[in-house]
Amino acid sequence: MEPSQGRKHKPARSLPGDWRDTDDQPPPQAVDNVKTYLRTLVDNLQGAIWTIDRDFRVLTFNETLKHQFEAAYGVPLEAGMRLLDYVPAERRVQWQEYYERVMRGDSFAVEADYQWNDLAATYEVLFTPIFTPTGEVSSAAIVSQNITDRTSTRHALRESEERYRSLVEDATDIIFSLDLEQRLTSLNPAFEKITGWQRGMWLGQSFAGLVHPDDLPLALEMYQRALHIAPDETLPPYELRIRSAAGGIVTEEFKIRRQLEQGRVVGVLGIARDVTARKRSEHERDLYINQLEVLQYVDTELSQNLKVETVLTMALDAAVRLSKADAGAIHLLEGDQMWVAQVIGEYPRTLVGSRVPIDRGIIGRVVQSRQPECVLDVSQDPDYLPHVKATRSQITIPLISRERTIGVLNVQTSCPDRFTKRSFDFLKLLTARIAAAIDNARLYQTSQQQVTELQTLYQQVSELEQLKTEMIRVAAHDLRNPLGVISGYTQMLGWELEPQLSERHLEHLKLIRQSVERIDKITRDILTLERIEQMARGVLNETVDLRELVRQSFEEYRAAAREKNLTYRLELPDKKVQVCGDTVFLRESLVNLLSNAIKYTPPEGQVCARLRREPGRAVFEVEDNGYGIPQDKQANLFQPFFRATSAETKTIKGTGLGLHLVRRIVERHNGQMHFTSVYGQGSTFGFELPLAADSRTGTKTARRQRRNSKTAAVS
């Protein structure tokens, strides 16, 4: 480090008993006092001190210099030595200049860096001339002090100041200070970037001139609070609007504190952060939330009303209010034609119900393209068709629901700047809800009409069903009398004329008897079905021993099984199996299953009937190894008059009502049918019924379920 520029020092104060201003010789006591004073001063100084004569020889020195000299040069220091002879050559000339300068009577100080035993240090050296009573320089006093720590501190402080200045200059926030008159005393470059003003224009000017007039009271409150706030308090941030050079507004968040100098308040320091973008985002967020709330409200209101007229009125009112339009209309499509469904505002009421062309005009263009349009100046659009006077802008949006265009929403205004991109985008969101609500209301209206038609049709079908049932009952009942006559006379003819009839005639009589029996079986089955329907309206209170009923039915068909030489087996539980039901109908279901098994099992086959008790239910099954049923015909087995014929069974006679009748009986007894069949291997048919303890409850439940199903059918 080069020595610093020497600085002048004030003349030294007079020593005790100073006699330099007199012509007298100093008294001995005064001399002793001076020596004592100087020695005390030298001993109490921490630095190295020495004096030199005009030949630059050491006159006196203290212990500090002695130790430093010996450590640096390895030679004991003694009075009379020339220190310049020991100074390194590169610094000798400089030190000689210092000595010569002080001998000329100049007091000064220099700073220099030295290396002592590989330890770098910075020293401050003070040169002071010593004058004779006549004013001539007789010698000089030199004081050298190690100021390394002080220099390091000063450098650190300077670097800290530079860093602070750099931070202030490079900061993206405005950093400023105000005096007690609210005048701006400092501004960093961020002020120019954010506001557009030049700093020089506002330095020394009142801060109030920058603040928006509406925020001025808040700015003054902030300033006063900062000046008088308690030391342990923190001032909350303030948001103030600042005028920009371009004439706009910048929103800043201010954080300020008072500025002190020597314990006295001299003004305030502050940071202002630009929150314009954040405020804009918050404003956008609030608008978006408000839009969502409006959409939710409209959704709720529209979803609670399914009348088309109400939905149209509410939807159009919401669209006009939220877009701030002067007039609005909803046009609905029906086929390839469109008509005015609802109008509001300046739209003429006479347009309601009128046809709207879909091949011209802005509305027609939107229908064809299915794209919304915002025409800010209709006078510049050649397709515009005037409906409302003084219209300047028009928004037309297609109503699309389930990928179908169902109509158009059209709003108009006479103000050229009324419709913005925000209102256009929001109206598009709203229109999507309106389209869905209108479509739902129209679907509901259509469904209500269909329900009314279905109810009327159901009533007609019920009446026809009742008429059909009555006719079948009457026909079946009335057929039994002539059938009985035919059967009786056919039998008498066979007895009386059998010796006289040929084989062919006897075969004819046999066919007559079989046909009569088949017709009689059909009429009995039909009447049984009618009785089952009547039973459904009653209560099954009879307790039936199903075990005994199965045994009786099984024995009734033993002879028929013997004729075909079948293995005919019965498996019964040891105890009674009681169910609630109708004995006649239950017997009808048992004999139907038994007779079918015998009928559709070839000679030498096997038929096994079994009854078993399971938890809460009784299970009856008839298993055979007969012809079986083809897979493709099993789905229709229980349909009335359906016969699952195959090559093996096409000659077997039947009515096609047996299994249908069995299922109806079982279901009326709260039971379930089941079957398995493999073509060519045999079949198993059966059913399960609730035991007597559970049957009455099941009957009530089933009857309630049937009532509910009928109610649902007509609702």
XYZ file of C-alpha atoms in Angstrom:
715
model
C 0.000 0.000 0.000
C 1.416 3.396 -0.975
C 1.650 5.869 1.879
C -1.292 8.136 2.078
C -1.046 11.838 1.255
C 0.392 13.572 4.273
C -2.018 15.708 6.215
C -1.211 18.851 8.143
C -1.528 18.836 11.916
C -2.259 21.712 14.196
C 0.677 22.973 16.247
C 1.205 21.036 19.425
C -0.200 22.387 22.632
C 2.222 24.058 25.024
C 3.955 21.737 27.428
C 3.690 22.300 31.162
C 5.897 25.211 32.105
C 6.398 26.053 28.426
C 8.914 28.909 28.128
C 9.235 29.015 24.367
C 7.659 32.430 24.167
C 10.188 34.012 26.506
C 13.797 35.007 26.029
C 14.870 33.599 29.373
C 16.620 30.287 29.830
C 14.378 27.591 31.269
C 14.731 26.989 34.935
C 15.981 23.519 35.902
C 12.710 22.604 37.534
C 10.812 23.374 34.326
C 13.169 21.214 32.343
C 12.672 18.335 34.726
C 8.892 18.745 34.501
C 8.987 18.607 30.737
C 11.143 15.508 30.746
C 8.836 13.802 33.202
C 5.798 14.734 31.147
C 7.338 13.491 27.930
C 8.499 10.252 29.488
C 5.026 9.569 30.909
C 3.450 10.284 27.525
C 5.902 7.996 25.725
C 5.465 5.116 28.153
C 1.673 5.210 27.924
C 1.479 5.139 24.142
C 1.042 1.703 22.553
C 2.825 2.559 19.308
C 6.536 2.913 18.564
C 8.013 6.386 19.388
C 11.401 7.791 18.570
C 13.127 11.118 17.976
C 15.785 11.956 15.445
C 18.227 14.800 15.004
C 18.871 16.700 11.828
C 21.234 13.959 10.672
C 18.404 11.477 11.021
C 20.098 9.725 13.957
C 18.003 8.262 16.765
C 18.053 10.358 19.879
C 15.442 8.558 22.015
C 13.019 5.638 21.541
C 10.604 3.570 23.571
C 10.512 -0.157 24.259
C 7.948 -0.832 21.521
C 10.253 0.458 18.795
C 13.184 -1.390 20.341
C 11.357 -4.747 20.160
C 10.022 -4.111 16.635
C 13.492 -3.062 15.346
C 15.275 -6.020 16.846
C 12.575 -8.413 15.560
C 12.740 -6.975 12.056
C 16.520 -6.508 11.591
C 18.113 -8.692 14.259
C 20.207 -5.804 15.565
C 19.853 -4.113 18.964
C 18.642 -0.559 18.685
C 20.881 2.094 20.239
C 20.890 5.887 20.360
C 22.882 7.492 17.570
C 21.966 4.845 14.971
C 20.708 5.952 11.573
C 17.460 4.042 11.005
C 17.575 4.835 7.276
C 20.578 2.541 6.984
C 18.403 -0.396 8.007
C 15.292 0.401 5.996
C 14.970 -1.787 2.862
C 16.201 -0.095 -0.284
C 12.750 0.020 -1.913
C 11.430 2.171 0.950
C 14.596 4.083 1.958
C 14.092 6.960 -0.481
C 10.545 7.433 0.679
C 11.527 7.525 4.352
C 14.321 9.953 3.635
C 11.763 12.262 2.018
C 9.604 11.978 5.147
C 12.556 12.903 7.387
C 13.547 15.815 5.206
C 10.004 17.067 5.118
C 9.561 17.019 8.874
C 12.920 18.767 9.277
C 11.514 21.538 7.147
C 8.955 22.059 9.910
C 5.999 20.189 8.339
C 3.773 18.061 10.567
C 2.045 15.233 8.708
C 0.875 11.619 8.903
C 1.200 8.727 6.457
C -0.162 5.188 6.245
C 1.970 2.320 5.036
C 1.821 -1.451 4.849
C 4.725 -3.408 6.331
C 5.671 -7.044 6.604
C 6.883 -8.007 10.100
C 7.909 -11.642 10.425
C 5.592 -12.699 7.567
C 2.769 -10.848 9.261
C 1.264 -8.040 7.166
C 0.160 -4.933 9.046
C -0.878 -1.358 8.316
C 0.725 1.473 10.290
C -0.025 5.137 10.698
C 3.170 7.205 11.155
C 2.903 10.729 12.626
C 5.821 13.097 11.972
C 6.121 16.170 14.279
C 9.023 18.687 14.178
C 10.616 19.881 17.433
C 11.548 23.530 17.453
C 14.251 25.388 19.364
C 13.377 28.531 21.274
C 14.477 30.457 18.249
C 11.958 28.669 16.032
C 14.359 26.400 14.222
C 13.786 22.680 13.802
C 16.287 20.899 15.942
C 14.811 17.395 15.815
C 11.639 15.490 15.098
C 9.341 13.112 16.965
C 7.873 10.112 15.078
C 4.970 8.026 16.372
C 4.055 4.748 14.568
C 0.826 2.930 15.465
C -0.593 -0.361 14.145
C -3.964 0.539 12.630
C -4.627 -2.790 10.872
C -7.871 -3.447 12.782
C -9.053 0.106 12.322
C -8.249 -0.037 8.616
C -10.026 -3.378 8.225
C -13.058 -1.945 9.955
C -12.960 1.120 7.750
C -12.656 -1.037 4.630
C -15.483 -3.284 5.780
C -17.636 -0.253 6.424
C -16.792 1.141 3.003
C -17.608 -2.211 1.357
C -20.845 -2.406 3.336
C -21.772 1.055 2.165
C -20.969 0.056 -1.411
C -23.101 -3.087 -1.096
C -25.946 -1.112 0.417
C -25.669 1.482 -2.323
C -25.625 -1.304 -4.933
C -28.673 -2.976 -3.363
C -30.530 0.306 -3.307
C -29.570 1.128 -6.877
C -30.409 -2.359 -8.199
C -33.542 -2.936 -6.101
C -36.782 -3.565 -7.993
C -38.749 -1.813 -5.241
C -38.793 1.943 -4.766
C -36.554 2.997 -1.871
C -37.061 6.577 -0.718
C -36.682 8.981 2.166
C -38.732 11.987 3.300
C -37.780 14.894 5.488
C -39.966 16.437 8.158
C -41.658 18.579 5.518
C -42.748 15.446 3.587
C -40.305 16.310 0.819
C -38.540 13.534 -1.088
C -34.834 13.555 -0.220
C -33.746 10.366 -2.001
C -35.077 7.995 -4.675
C -33.528 4.924 -6.244
C -33.648 4.087 -9.993
C -36.629 1.747 -9.473
C -38.764 4.876 -9.068
C -38.150 5.777 -12.717
C -38.830 2.234 -13.954
C -42.111 1.881 -12.065
C -43.619 5.360 -12.387
C -41.934 6.680 -15.519
C -40.983 9.921 -13.724
C -37.416 11.231 -13.652
C -36.012 11.249 -10.123
C -34.686 14.758 -10.449
C -38.212 16.072 -11.032
C -39.377 14.931 -7.604
C -36.357 15.246 -5.342
C -37.132 18.125 -3.007
C -40.835 17.993 -3.964
C -43.743 17.023 -1.712
C -44.546 13.331 -1.638
C -48.262 14.210 -1.614
C -48.023 15.313 -5.249
C -47.443 11.707 -6.326
C -50.376 10.218 -4.411
C -53.813 9.745 -5.934
C -56.146 12.377 -4.400
C -58.483 9.732 -2.970
C -55.577 8.076 -1.112
C -54.016 11.294 0.207
C -55.639 11.097 3.696
C -54.338 7.533 4.056
C -50.835 8.640 2.956
C -50.788 11.453 5.554
C -51.952 9.039 8.248
C -49.129 6.649 7.306
C -46.538 9.454 7.484
C -47.706 10.738 10.872
C -47.878 7.275 12.381
C -44.337 6.530 11.204
C -43.029 9.686 12.931
C -44.698 8.983 16.258
C -44.728 5.193 16.476
C -43.225 3.603 19.559
C -39.787 1.947 19.156
C -41.194 -1.525 19.825
C -44.107 -1.141 17.408
C -44.219 -2.102 13.725
C -46.220 -0.101 11.248
C -48.462 -2.290 9.040
C -48.139 -2.015 5.223
C -50.216 0.610 3.444
C -51.527 0.336 -0.110
C -51.527 3.649 -1.981
C -52.217 4.531 -5.587
C -49.445 6.567 -7.236
C -49.752 8.658 -10.372
C -47.503 7.517 -13.221
C -45.877 9.772 -15.801
C -48.095 8.230 -18.513
C -51.232 9.346 -16.673
C -52.060 5.922 -15.278
C -52.225 4.549 -11.767
C -49.673 2.323 -10.049
C -50.616 0.552 -6.837
C -47.770 0.406 -4.300
C -47.471 -1.339 -0.955
C -45.604 0.998 1.427
C -43.516 -0.027 4.432
C -41.920 2.914 6.245
C -40.133 3.729 9.502
C -38.790 6.888 11.032
C -35.217 8.011 10.318
C -32.987 8.983 13.253
C -29.734 10.912 13.358
C -27.967 11.174 16.723
C -31.219 10.145 18.406
C -33.275 12.817 16.683
C -36.094 12.137 14.172
C -35.180 13.727 10.855
C -37.736 12.073 8.570
C -38.835 8.651 7.325
C -37.287 5.867 5.243
C -39.513 3.653 3.125
C -39.859 0.889 0.576
C -42.691 0.843 -1.953
C -43.379 -2.446 -3.733
C -45.310 -2.439 -6.998
C -48.398 -4.603 -6.410
C -50.291 -3.434 -9.492
C -50.071 -6.874 -11.124
C -51.108 -8.560 -7.880
C -54.072 -6.221 -7.449
C -55.038 -6.834 -11.056
C -54.831 -10.592 -10.456
C -56.911 -10.249 -7.297
C -59.452 -8.196 -9.200
C -59.539 -10.835 -11.937
C -59.925 -13.525 -9.288
C -62.785 -11.680 -7.588
C -64.534 -11.187 -10.907
C -64.086 -14.872 -11.710
C -65.451 -15.907 -8.313
C -68.385 -13.557 -8.813
C -69.035 -15.116 -12.212
C -68.953 -18.599 -10.704
C -71.389 -17.530 -7.990
C -73.698 -16.041 -10.609
C -73.459 -19.203 -12.718
C -74.204 -21.334 -9.660
C -77.191 -19.163 -8.795
C -78.506 -19.309 -12.355
C -77.952 -23.092 -12.441
C -79.860 -23.505 -9.188
C -82.733 -21.297 -10.252
C -83.046 -22.861 -13.689
C -82.764 -26.439 -12.394
C -85.644 -25.843 -9.969
C -87.999 -24.890 -12.803
C -88.947 -27.277 -15.588
C -91.580 -25.174 -17.291
C -90.266 -24.021 -20.649
C -91.843 -20.549 -20.404
C -90.387 -19.935 -16.922
C -86.935 -21.152 -17.925
C -86.916 -18.939 -21.025
C -87.905 -15.851 -19.035
C -85.372 -16.437 -16.219
C -82.540 -17.307 -18.617
C -83.071 -14.294 -20.853
C -83.389 -11.925 -17.895
C -80.088 -13.210 -16.437
C -78.301 -12.887 -19.793
C -79.474 -9.298 -20.375
C -78.707 -8.152 -16.819
C -75.237 -9.694 -16.661
C -74.201 -8.446 -20.104
C -75.796 -5.006 -19.450
C -77.602 -5.248 -22.774
C -80.624 -3.156 -23.777
C -82.558 -5.990 -25.398
C -82.473 -9.742 -25.731
C -84.251 -12.626 -27.396
C -84.151 -16.421 -27.427
C -84.933 -18.163 -30.712
C -85.660 -21.908 -30.713
C -85.223 -24.397 -33.525
C -87.880 -26.911 -34.468
C -86.806 -29.021 -37.387
C -85.498 -26.714 -40.089
C -87.386 -23.661 -38.827
C -86.676 -21.204 -36.025
C -89.091 -18.979 -34.147
C -88.885 -16.248 -31.507
C -89.582 -17.942 -28.157
C -89.020 -15.033 -25.729
C -87.958 -11.350 -25.819
C -86.986 -8.771 -23.206
C -86.085 -5.081 -23.056
C -86.303 -3.058 -26.266
C -87.267 -6.078 -28.359
C -90.867 -5.684 -29.670
C -93.241 -8.147 -27.974
C -94.982 -8.655 -31.303
C -91.975 -10.690 -32.482
C -92.786 -13.556 -30.079
C -93.963 -16.526 -32.109
C -92.729 -15.128 -35.419
C -90.439 -17.066 -37.710
C -86.733 -16.211 -37.948
C -84.802 -16.922 -41.166
C -81.877 -19.258 -40.660
C -80.317 -18.635 -44.061
C -79.494 -14.943 -43.584
C -78.657 -12.317 -40.954
C -76.171 -12.625 -38.126
C -78.502 -15.078 -36.391
C -78.661 -17.296 -39.462
C -74.886 -17.137 -39.794
C -74.421 -18.277 -36.184
C -76.911 -21.126 -36.649
C -75.019 -22.359 -39.699
C -71.523 -22.029 -38.183
C -72.500 -22.997 -34.606
C -69.931 -20.403 -33.460
C -70.690 -17.437 -31.126
C -70.147 -13.931 -32.470
C -69.674 -10.501 -30.887
C -70.286 -7.779 -33.459
C -69.150 -4.475 -31.921
C -70.435 -2.347 -34.796
C -73.457 -3.824 -36.582
C -73.406 -1.025 -39.138
C -70.230 -2.540 -40.543
C -71.745 -6.039 -40.822
C -73.568 -6.566 -44.148
C -75.617 -9.473 -42.709
C -77.176 -7.436 -39.901
C -81.000 -7.391 -39.889
C -82.375 -4.576 -37.696
C -84.895 -5.539 -35.031
C -84.177 -2.975 -32.311
C -83.680 0.710 -33.019
C -80.304 2.353 -32.337
C -78.515 -0.989 -31.923
C -74.730 -0.599 -32.110
C -73.413 -3.944 -30.838
C -74.813 -7.475 -30.853
C -73.806 -10.768 -29.243
C -75.270 -13.914 -30.779
C -74.493 -17.319 -29.252
C -75.843 -20.720 -30.365
C -77.710 -22.775 -27.770
C -76.085 -26.210 -28.001
C -77.152 -29.159 -25.863
C -76.072 -32.758 -26.347
C -74.223 -31.788 -29.522
C -77.454 -30.389 -31.014
C -78.228 -26.768 -31.825
C -81.573 -26.070 -30.180
C -81.664 -22.317 -30.693
C -79.878 -18.979 -30.402
C -79.412 -16.364 -27.648
C -79.227 -12.812 -28.982
C -78.530 -9.631 -26.943
C -78.107 -6.082 -28.247
C -77.044 -2.676 -26.938
C -76.972 0.888 -28.175
C -73.648 1.628 -26.401
C -70.645 0.860 -28.643
C -68.297 0.017 -25.747
C -70.795 -1.910 -23.591
C -69.791 -5.402 -24.725
C -66.254 -6.441 -23.740
C -64.297 -9.630 -24.208
C -64.957 -10.457 -20.556
C -68.723 -10.058 -20.894
C -68.650 -12.046 -24.154
C -66.710 -14.930 -22.548
C -68.947 -14.899 -19.500
C -72.077 -14.902 -21.643
C -70.769 -17.967 -23.479
C -70.461 -19.804 -20.152
C -73.923 -18.687 -19.141
C -75.409 -19.721 -22.475
C -74.157 -23.285 -22.015
C -76.204 -23.490 -18.799
C -79.195 -21.862 -20.450
C -79.082 -24.347 -23.335
C -79.012 -27.299 -20.943
C -81.866 -25.846 -18.860
C -84.048 -25.169 -21.917
C -83.341 -28.634 -23.303
C -84.183 -30.241 -19.947
C -87.402 -28.241 -19.677
C -88.442 -29.252 -23.189
C -87.571 -32.880 -22.462
C -89.585 -32.702 -19.250
C -92.518 -31.210 -21.125
C -92.275 -33.952 -23.740
C -91.976 -36.654 -21.083
C -95.006 -35.295 -19.261
C -96.994 -35.475 -22.460
C -95.771 -39.019 -23.023
C -96.661 -39.987 -19.447
C -100.156 -38.628 -19.970
C -100.444 -40.588 -23.187
C -99.103 -43.722 -21.483
C -101.568 -43.346 -18.626
C -104.414 -43.052 -21.116
C -103.064 -46.022 -23.055
C -102.620 -48.025 -19.864
C -106.194 -47.306 -18.887
C -107.369 -48.458 -22.291
C -105.219 -51.601 -22.154
C -106.472 -52.373 -18.646
C -110.027 -52.100 -19.833
C -109.266 -54.320 -22.832
C -107.476 -56.795 -20.578
C -110.470 -56.900 -18.292
C -112.754 -57.409 -21.292
C -110.478 -60.127 -22.671
C -110.351 -61.910 -19.323
C -114.114 -61.760 -19.022
C -114.604 -63.068 -22.547
C -112.111 -65.898 -21.998
C -113.765 -66.807 -18.726
C -117.220 -66.793 -20.265
C -116.009 -68.684 -23.326
C -114.119 -71.271 -21.285
C -117.037 -71.713 -18.911
C -119.642 -71.931 -21.658
C -117.511 -74.358 -23.703
C -117.598 -76.930 -20.958
C -121.303 -77.729 -21.390
C -121.188 -78.526 -25.149
C -117.887 -80.312 -24.647
C -119.515 -82.512 -22.040
C -122.348 -83.299 -24.447
C -119.894 -84.098 -27.282
C -117.789 -86.263 -24.996
C -120.848 -88.165 -23.685
C -122.410 -88.858 -27.079
C -119.044 -89.846 -28.555
C -118.604 -92.350 -25.785
C -122.188 -93.710 -26.299
C -121.568 -94.052 -30.058
C -118.466 -96.055 -29.318
C -120.318 -98.412 -26.999
C -123.351 -98.912 -29.230
C -121.743 -99.003 -32.676
C -118.361 -100.509 -31.920
C -119.292 -103.986 -33.316
C -120.546 -102.377 -36.509
C -117.742 -99.867 -37.102
C -114.603 -100.465 -39.079
C -111.135 -99.806 -37.762
C -111.036 -96.498 -39.619
C -114.299 -95.321 -38.033
C -113.119 -96.342 -34.588
C -109.945 -94.307 -35.138
C -112.104 -91.297 -36.039
C -114.063 -91.658 -32.793
C -110.783 -91.878 -30.876
C -109.528 -88.631 -32.464
C -112.798 -86.910 -31.549
C -112.477 -87.998 -27.927
C -108.801 -86.835 -27.763
C -109.668 -83.454 -29.260
C -112.534 -83.015 -26.811
C -110.207 -83.885 -23.929
C -107.602 -81.408 -25.187
C -110.175 -78.613 -25.442
C -111.425 -79.499 -21.970
C -107.867 -79.346 -20.627
C -107.350 -75.891 -22.183
C -110.580 -74.548 -20.696
C -109.690 -75.946 -17.285
C -106.224 -74.361 -17.449
C -107.704 -71.012 -18.490
C -110.156 -71.113 -15.620
C -107.303 -72.088 -13.287
C -105.311 -69.029 -14.377
C -108.347 -66.843 -13.686
C -108.686 -68.372 -10.224
C -104.961 -67.678 -9.636
C -105.534 -63.996 -10.451
C -108.428 -63.949 -8.013
C -106.267 -65.659 -5.401
C -103.726 -62.838 -5.716
C -106.300 -60.462 -4.275
C -106.915 -62.759 -1.293
C -104.822 -63.964 1.652
C -103.219 -67.416 1.837
C -104.300 -68.518 5.297
C -104.577 -72.303 4.719
C -101.779 -74.434 6.162
C -100.935 -77.258 3.767
C -98.847 -80.338 4.524
C -96.784 -80.374 1.346
C -95.284 -83.759 2.259
C -98.705 -85.456 2.198
C -99.788 -83.551 -0.932
C -96.651 -84.692 -2.803
C -97.225 -88.293 -1.763
C -100.850 -88.257 -2.963
C -99.956 -86.650 -6.285
C -97.105 -89.095 -6.825
C -99.392 -92.120 -6.233
C -101.964 -90.702 -8.635
C -99.492 -91.070 -11.526
C -97.946 -94.398 -10.526
C -100.192 -96.281 -12.992
C -99.160 -93.994 -15.861
C -95.484 -94.614 -15.010
C -96.103 -98.366 -14.854
C -97.622 -98.372 -18.362
C -94.285 -97.011 -19.741
C -92.283 -99.357 -17.501
C -90.522 -96.400 -15.821
C -88.410 -96.512 -12.688
C -90.631 -94.332 -10.523
C -89.195 -93.166 -7.176
C -90.226 -90.774 -4.386
C -87.985 -89.205 -1.695
C -89.754 -87.581 1.271
C -88.572 -86.156 4.614
C -89.559 -87.879 7.848
C -91.550 -84.954 9.229
C -94.297 -82.754 7.911
C -93.436 -79.879 5.611
C -96.034 -77.174 6.129
C -96.596 -74.176 3.868
C -99.330 -71.571 3.642
C -101.311 -71.759 0.421
C -104.170 -73.207 -1.557
C -104.302 -77.025 -1.637
C -106.032 -77.193 -5.020
C -103.530 -74.948 -6.764
C -100.513 -76.557 -5.119
C -101.769 -79.973 -6.214
C -102.228 -78.578 -9.740
C -98.572 -77.499 -9.836
C -97.359 -80.881 -8.504
C -99.310 -83.039 -10.966
C -98.272 -80.787 -13.875
C -94.603 -81.379 -13.155
C -95.116 -85.116 -12.535
C -97.227 -85.650 -15.672
C -94.714 -83.704 -17.813
C -91.822 -85.836 -16.532
C -93.712 -89.079 -17.340
C -94.946 -87.748 -20.693
C -91.491 -86.660 -21.911
C -89.541 -89.711 -20.667
C -89.306 -92.690 -23.062
C -90.171 -96.255 -21.898
C -87.692 -97.888 -19.513
C -86.645 -94.432 -18.301
C -86.427 -92.989 -14.790
C -88.507 -90.401 -12.941
C -87.647 -89.337 -9.390
C -89.707 -86.893 -7.268
C -88.193 -85.507 -4.095
C -89.181 -83.066 -1.353
C -86.717 -81.662 1.172
C -86.697 -79.054 3.909
C -84.104 -76.282 3.900
C -83.730 -73.340 6.297
C -86.918 -71.293 5.899
C -88.143 -73.056 2.755
C -89.436 -76.263 1.198
C -87.942 -77.504 -2.090
C -89.752 -79.845 -4.495
C -88.126 -81.301 -7.645
C -88.966 -83.837 -10.347
C -85.968 -85.293 -12.170
C -86.067 -87.461 -15.299
C -83.652 -88.837 -17.866
C -86.023 -88.150 -20.738
C -85.634 -86.269 -23.998
C -84.509 -82.953 -22.495
C -85.134 -79.514 -23.977
C -82.986 -77.881 -26.720
C -80.946 -74.957 -25.419
C -82.385 -72.454 -27.906
C -85.943 -73.111 -26.675
C -85.409 -72.936 -22.932
C -85.803 -69.145 -22.687
C -89.513 -69.275 -23.639
C -90.505 -72.333 -21.613
C -92.812 -70.464 -19.251
C -94.574 -68.389 -21.918
C -98.262 -69.274 -22.365
C -99.051 -71.641 -25.264
C -95.356 -72.236 -25.976
C -94.262 -75.847 -26.605
C -90.570 -76.739 -26.853
C -90.986 -79.473 -29.458
C -88.158 -81.525 -30.880
C -87.918 -84.465 -33.251
C -88.654 -86.831 -30.352
C -91.566 -84.879 -28.849
C -93.406 -83.394 -31.822
C -96.103 -86.131 -31.685
C -96.718 -85.672 -27.924
C -99.928 -83.757 -27.327
C -100.046 -80.691 -25.043
C -101.606 -77.245 -24.587
C -98.486 -75.192 -23.812
C -100.104 -73.799 -20.658
C -98.829 -76.241 -18.046
C -95.469 -74.715 -17.082
C -96.905 -71.193 -17.333
C -99.668 -72.206 -14.942
C -97.167 -73.824 -12.499
C -95.017 -70.711 -12.406
C -98.013 -68.467 -11.771
C -99.148 -70.693 -8.890
C -95.669 -70.790 -7.347
C -95.228 -67.019 -7.615
C -98.650 -66.424 -6.047
C -97.375 -68.530 -3.131
C -94.262 -66.290 -2.829
C -92.072 -69.021 -4.270
C -89.609 -69.419 -7.123
C -89.363 -71.815 -10.057
C -86.098 -73.414 -11.177
C -85.089 -75.931 -13.802
C -82.129 -77.480 -15.578
C -82.277 -79.411 -18.822
C -79.786 -80.983 -21.230
C -81.093 -82.041 -24.600
C -80.883 -85.831 -24.899
C -80.073 -86.363 -21.198
C -83.130 -85.245 -19.243
C -84.556 -82.427 -17.149
C -85.129 -81.336 -13.558
C -88.063 -79.015 -12.789
C -88.943 -77.795 -9.338
C -89.872 -74.933 -7.066
C -89.265 -73.653 -3.576
C -91.836 -72.196 -1.181
C -91.452 -70.414 2.168
C -92.337 -72.536 5.159
C -95.529 -71.755 7.063
C -93.718 -69.614 9.688
C -92.487 -67.202 6.960
C -95.236 -67.573 4.400
C -97.794 -65.108 5.812
C -95.200 -62.353 6.060
C -94.057 -63.157 2.544
C -97.610 -62.971 1.240
C -98.128 -59.479 2.641
C -94.751 -58.345 1.290
C -95.428 -59.754 -2.167
C -98.881 -58.189 -2.273
C -97.383 -54.812 -1.254
C -94.685 -55.132 -3.936
C -97.326 -55.885 -6.580
C -99.313 -52.812 -5.500
C -96.157 -50.687 -5.716
C -95.321 -52.050 -9.158
C -98.814 -51.221 -10.422
C -98.564 -47.731 -8.945
C -95.173 -47.198 -10.642
C -96.594 -48.359 -13.959
C -99.197 -45.589 -14.032
C -97.101 -42.789 -12.453
